[in-house]
Amino acid sequence: MTEQHPCRTRTEKALVWTVGRFGELAAVGAPVVIGAFTTSWLDLLSAAIAAVWAAHEIRLHHATRSTRAAVAGTPPRPRLTTTSPDPAPAGEAESTGRKEANA
């Protein structure tokens, strides 16, 4: 599918993510469902598993940031500048409207 359609829709991306993470989702979801019918202590287990999973996903996301940017070919973010886009003519003094600058 990826070779034929390099530009996937959001739905396709979500489906691929869900199928790829089925085991992780089941590890979090199963204790919640079982806890709803038996004891609420299993909800704490599910919360702990979810916290570990989220920490792992965040760490993985930060670790692969440069690789994902290189593969995607995204340009670096534009830097903020302090210069005005259209400078004042050479003969006029630039007025910022501030008292300190006009003094």
CSV table of N, CA and C in Angstrom, one decimal, residues 20-99:
chain,number,residue,atom,x,y,z
A,20,GLY,N,-0.8,-1.3,14.4
A,20,GLY,CA,0.6,-1.5,14.9
A,20,GLY,C,0.7,-1.5,16.4
A,21,ARG,N,-0.2,-0.8,17.0
A,21,ARG,CA,-0.1,-0.7,18.5
A,21,ARG,C,-1.2,-1.5,19.2
A,22,PHE,N,-1.7,-2.5,18.5
A,22,PHE,CA,-2.8,-3.3,19.1
A,22,PHE,C,-2.4,-3.9,20.4
A,23,GLY,N,-1.2,-4.5,20.5
A,23,GLY,CA,-0.8,-5.1,21.8
A,23,GLY,C,-0.7,-4.1,22.9
A,24,GLU,N,-0.2,-2.9,22.6
A,24,GLU,CA,-0.1,-1.9,23.7
A,24,GLU,C,-1.5,-1.4,24.1
A,25,LEU,N,-2.4,-1.2,23.1
A,25,LEU,CA,-3.7,-0.8,23.4
A,25,LEU,C,-4.5,-1.8,24.2
A,26,ALA,N,-4.3,-3.1,23.9
A,26,ALA,CA,-4.9,-4.2,24.7
A,26,ALA,C,-4.4,-4.2,26.1
A,27,ALA,N,-3.1,-4.0,26.3
A,27,ALA,CA,-2.5,-4.0,27.6
A,27,ALA,C,-3.1,-2.9,28.5
A,28,VAL,N,-3.5,-1.8,27.9
A,28,VAL,CA,-4.1,-0.7,28.7
A,28,VAL,C,-5.6,-0.9,28.8
A,29,GLY,N,-6.2,-1.4,27.7
A,29,GLY,CA,-7.7,-1.5,27.7
A,29,GLY,C,-8.2,-2.7,28.4
A,30,ALA,N,-7.5,-3.8,28.4
A,30,ALA,CA,-8.0,-5.0,29.1
A,30,ALA,C,-8.2,-4.8,30.6
A,31,PRO,N,-7.3,-4.3,31.3
A,31,PRO,CA,-7.5,-4.1,32.7
A,31,PRO,C,-8.7,-3.1,33.0
A,32,VAL,N,-8.9,-2.1,32.1
A,32,VAL,CA,-10.0,-1.2,32.3
A,32,VAL,C,-11.3,-1.9,32.2
A,33,VAL,N,-11.5,-2.8,31.2
A,33,VAL,CA,-12.7,-3.5,31.0
A,33,VAL,C,-12.9,-4.5,32.1
A,34,ILE,N,-11.9,-5.3,32.4
A,34,ILE,CA,-12.0,-6.2,33.5
A,34,ILE,C,-12.3,-5.5,34.8
A,35,GLY,N,-11.6,-4.4,35.1
A,35,GLY,CA,-11.9,-3.7,36.3
A,35,GLY,C,-13.3,-3.1,36.4
A,36,ALA,N,-13.9,-2.8,35.3
A,36,ALA,CA,-15.3,-2.3,35.3
A,36,ALA,C,-16.2,-3.4,35.8
A,37,PHE,N,-15.9,-4.7,35.6
A,37,PHE,CA,-16.8,-5.7,36.1
A,37,PHE,C,-16.4,-6.4,37.4
A,38,THR,N,-15.1,-6.2,37.8
A,38,THR,CA,-14.7,-6.9,39.0
A,38,THR,C,-14.3,-5.9,40.1
A,39,THR,N,-13.1,-5.4,40.0
A,39,THR,CA,-12.6,-4.5,41.1
A,39,THR,C,-11.9,-3.3,40.4
A,40,SER,N,-12.0,-2.2,41.1
A,40,SER,CA,-11.5,-1.0,40.5
A,40,SER,C,-10.0,-0.9,40.7
A,41,TRP,N,-9.4,-1.8,41.4
A,41,TRP,CA,-7.9,-1.8,41.6
A,41,TRP,C,-7.2,-2.1,40.2
A,42,LEU,N,-7.9,-2.8,39.3
A,42,LEU,CA,-7.3,-3.0,38.0
A,42,LEU,C,-7.2,-1.7,37.2
A,43,ASP,N,-8.0,-0.7,37.5
A,43,ASP,CA,-7.9,0.6,36.9
A,43,ASP,C,-6.6,1.2,37.2
A,44,LEU,N,-6.1,1.0,38.4
A,44,LEU,CA,-4.8,1.6,38.8
A,44,LEU,C,-3.7,0.9,38.0
A,45,LEU,N,-3.9,-0.4,37.8
A,45,LEU,CA,-2.9,-1.1,36.9
A,45,LEU,C,-2.9,-0.6,35.5
A,46,SER,N,-4.1,-0.3,35.0
A,46,SER,CA,-4.2,0.2,33.7
A,46,SER,C,-3.6,1.6,33.6
A,47,ALA,N,-3.8,2.4,34.6
A,47,ALA,CA,-3.2,3.8,34.6
A,47,ALA,C,-1.7,3.7,34.7
A,48,ALA,N,-1.1,2.8,35.4
A,48,ALA,CA,0.3,2.6,35.5
A,48,ALA,C,0.9,2.2,34.1
A,49,ILE,N,0.2,1.2,33.5
A,49,ILE,CA,0.6,0.7,32.2
A,49,ILE,C,0.6,1.9,31.2
A,50,ALA,N,-0.5,2.7,31.2
A,50,ALA,CA,-0.7,3.8,30.3
A,50,ALA,C,0.4,4.8,30.5
A,51,ALA,N,0.8,5.1,31.8
A,51,ALA,CA,1.9,6.1,32.1
A,51,ALA,C,3.2,5.6,31.5
A,52,VAL,N,3.5,4.3,31.7
A,52,VAL,CA,4.8,3.8,31.2
A,52,VAL,C,4.8,3.8,29.7
A,53,TRP,N,3.7,3.5,29.0
A,53,TRP,CA,3.5,3.5,27.6
A,53,TRP,C,3.7,4.9,27.1
A,54,ALA,N,3.0,5.9,27.7
A,54,ALA,CA,3.2,7.3,27.2
A,54,ALA,C,4.6,7.8,27.4
A,55,ALA,N,5.2,7.4,28.5
A,55,ALA,CA,6.6,7.9,28.6
A,55,ALA,C,7.5,7.3,27.6
A,56,HIS,N,7.3,6.0,27.2
A,56,HIS,CA,8.1,5.3,26.2
A,56,HIS,C,7.8,6.0,24.8
A,57,GLU,N,6.6,6.3,24.5
A,57,GLU,CA,6.2,6.9,23.2
A,57,GLU,C,6.9,8.3,23.1
A,58,ILE,N,6.8,9.1,24.2
A,58,ILE,CA,7.4,10.4,24.2
A,58,ILE,C,8.9,10.4,24.0
A,59,ARG,N,9.6,9.4,24.7
A,59,ARG,CA,11.0,9.3,24.6
A,59,ARG,C,11.4,8.8,23.1
A,60,LEU,N,10.6,7.9,22.6
A,60,LEU,CA,10.8,7.5,21.2
A,60,LEU,C,10.6,8.6,20.2
A,61,HIS,N,9.6,9.4,20.4
A,61,HIS,CA,9.3,10.6,19.6
A,61,HIS,C,10.5,11.6,19.6
A,62,HIS,N,11.0,11.9,20.7
A,62,HIS,CA,12.2,12.8,20.8
A,62,HIS,C,13.4,12.2,20.3
A,63,ALA,N,13.6,10.9,20.4
A,63,ALA,CA,14.9,10.3,20.0
A,63,ALA,C,14.9,10.2,18.4
A,64,THR,N,13.7,10.1,17.8
A,64,THR,CA,13.7,9.9,16.3
A,64,THR,C,13.3,11.2,15.6
A,65,ARG,N,13.3,12.3,16.3
A,65,ARG,CA,12.9,13.6,15.6
A,65,ARG,C,13.8,13.9,14.4
A,66,SER,N,15.1,13.9,14.6
A,66,SER,CA,16.0,14.2,13.5
A,66,SER,C,15.9,13.2,12.3
A,67,THR,N,15.7,12.0,12.7
A,67,THR,CA,15.6,11.0,11.6
A,67,THR,C,14.3,11.2,10.8
A,68,ARG,N,13.2,11.5,11.5
A,68,ARG,CA,11.9,11.7,10.8
A,68,ARG,C,12.0,12.9,9.9
A,69,ALA,N,12.7,14.0,10.4
A,69,ALA,CA,12.8,15.2,9.6
A,69,ALA,C,13.7,15.0,8.4
A,70,ALA,N,14.7,14.1,8.5
A,70,ALA,CA,15.6,13.9,7.4
A,70,ALA,C,14.8,13.0,6.3
A,71,VAL,N,14.1,12.1,6.8
A,71,VAL,CA,13.3,11.2,5.9
A,71,VAL,C,12.2,12.0,5.2
A,72,ALA,N,11.5,12.8,5.9
A,72,ALA,CA,10.4,13.6,5.3
A,72,ALA,C,10.9,14.7,4.4
A,73,GLY,N,12.2,15.1,4.6
A,73,GLY,CA,12.8,16.2,3.8
A,73,GLY,C,12.2,17.6,4.2
A,74,THR,N,11.8,17.7,5.4
A,74,THR,CA,11.2,19.0,5.8
A,74,THR,C,12.3,20.0,6.1
A,75,PRO,N,12.1,21.2,5.6
A,75,PRO,CA,13.2,22.2,5.9
A,75,PRO,C,13.2,22.7,7.3
A,76,PRO,N,14.3,23.2,7.8
A,76,PRO,CA,14.3,23.7,9.2
A,76,PRO,C,13.3,24.8,9.4
A,77,ARG,N,12.9,24.9,10.7
A,77,ARG,CA,11.9,26.0,11.0
A,77,ARG,C,12.5,27.3,10.8
A,78,PRO,N,11.7,28.3,10.3
A,78,PRO,CA,12.3,29.6,10.1
A,78,PRO,C,12.6,30.3,11.4
A,79,ARG,N,13.7,31.1,11.4
A,79,ARG,CA,14.1,31.8,12.6
A,79,ARG,C,13.4,33.1,12.7
A,80,LEU,N,13.1,33.5,13.9
A,80,LEU,CA,12.6,34.8,14.1
A,80,LEU,C,13.7,35.9,13.9
A,81,THR,N,13.3,37.0,13.3
A,81,THR,CA,14.3,38.0,13.1
A,81,THR,C,13.8,39.3,13.8
A,82,THR,N,14.7,40.2,14.1
A,82,THR,CA,14.4,41.4,14.8
A,82,THR,C,14.3,42.6,13.8
A,83,THR,N,14.6,42.3,12.5
A,83,THR,CA,14.6,43.4,11.5
A,83,THR,C,13.2,43.5,11.0
A,84,SER,N,12.9,44.7,10.5
A,84,SER,CA,11.6,45.0,9.9
A,84,SER,C,11.6,44.5,8.5
A,85,PRO,N,10.5,44.0,8.0
A,85,PRO,CA,10.5,43.4,6.6
A,85,PRO,C,10.7,44.5,5.6
A,86,ASP,N,10.1,45.7,5.8
A,86,ASP,CA,10.3,46.8,4.8
A,86,ASP,C,11.0,48.0,5.6
A,87,PRO,N,12.3,48.2,5.5
A,87,PRO,CA,12.9,49.2,6.2
A,87,PRO,C,12.5,50.6,5.8
A,88,ALA,N,12.7,51.6,6.7
A,88,ALA,CA,12.3,53.0,6.4
A,88,ALA,C,13.3,53.5,5.4
A,89,PRO,N,12.9,54.5,4.6
A,89,PRO,CA,13.8,55.2,3.7
A,89,PRO,C,15.0,55.7,4.4
A,90,ALA,N,16.1,55.9,3.6
A,90,ALA,CA,17.4,56.2,4.2
A,90,ALA,C,17.4,57.6,4.9
A,91,GLY,N,16.6,58.5,4.4
A,91,GLY,CA,16.6,59.9,4.9
A,91,GLY,C,15.7,60.0,6.2
A,92,GLU,N,14.8,59.1,6.4
A,92,GLU,CA,13.9,59.2,7.6
A,92,GLU,C,14.4,58.4,8.7
A,93,ALA,N,14.2,58.9,9.9
A,93,ALA,CA,14.5,58.2,11.1
A,93,ALA,C,13.3,57.2,11.4
A,94,GLU,N,13.6,56.0,11.8
A,94,GLU,CA,12.6,55.1,12.1
A,94,GLU,C,11.9,55.4,13.4
A,95,SER,N,10.6,55.5,13.4
A,95,SER,CA,9.9,55.8,14.6
A,95,SER,C,9.2,54.5,15.1
A,96,THR,N,9.5,54.2,16.4
A,96,THR,CA,8.8,53.0,16.9
A,96,THR,C,7.6,53.3,17.7
A,97,GLY,N,7.4,54.6,18.0
A,97,GLY,CA,6.2,55.0,18.7
A,97,GLY,C,6.4,55.0,20.2
A,98,ARG,N,7.6,54.6,20.7
A,98,ARG,CA,7.9,54.5,22.1
A,98,ARG,C,8.6,55.8,22.5
A,99,LYS,N,8.4,56.2,23.7
A,99,LYS,CA,9.0,57.4,24.2
A,99,LYS,C,10.5,57.3,24.3
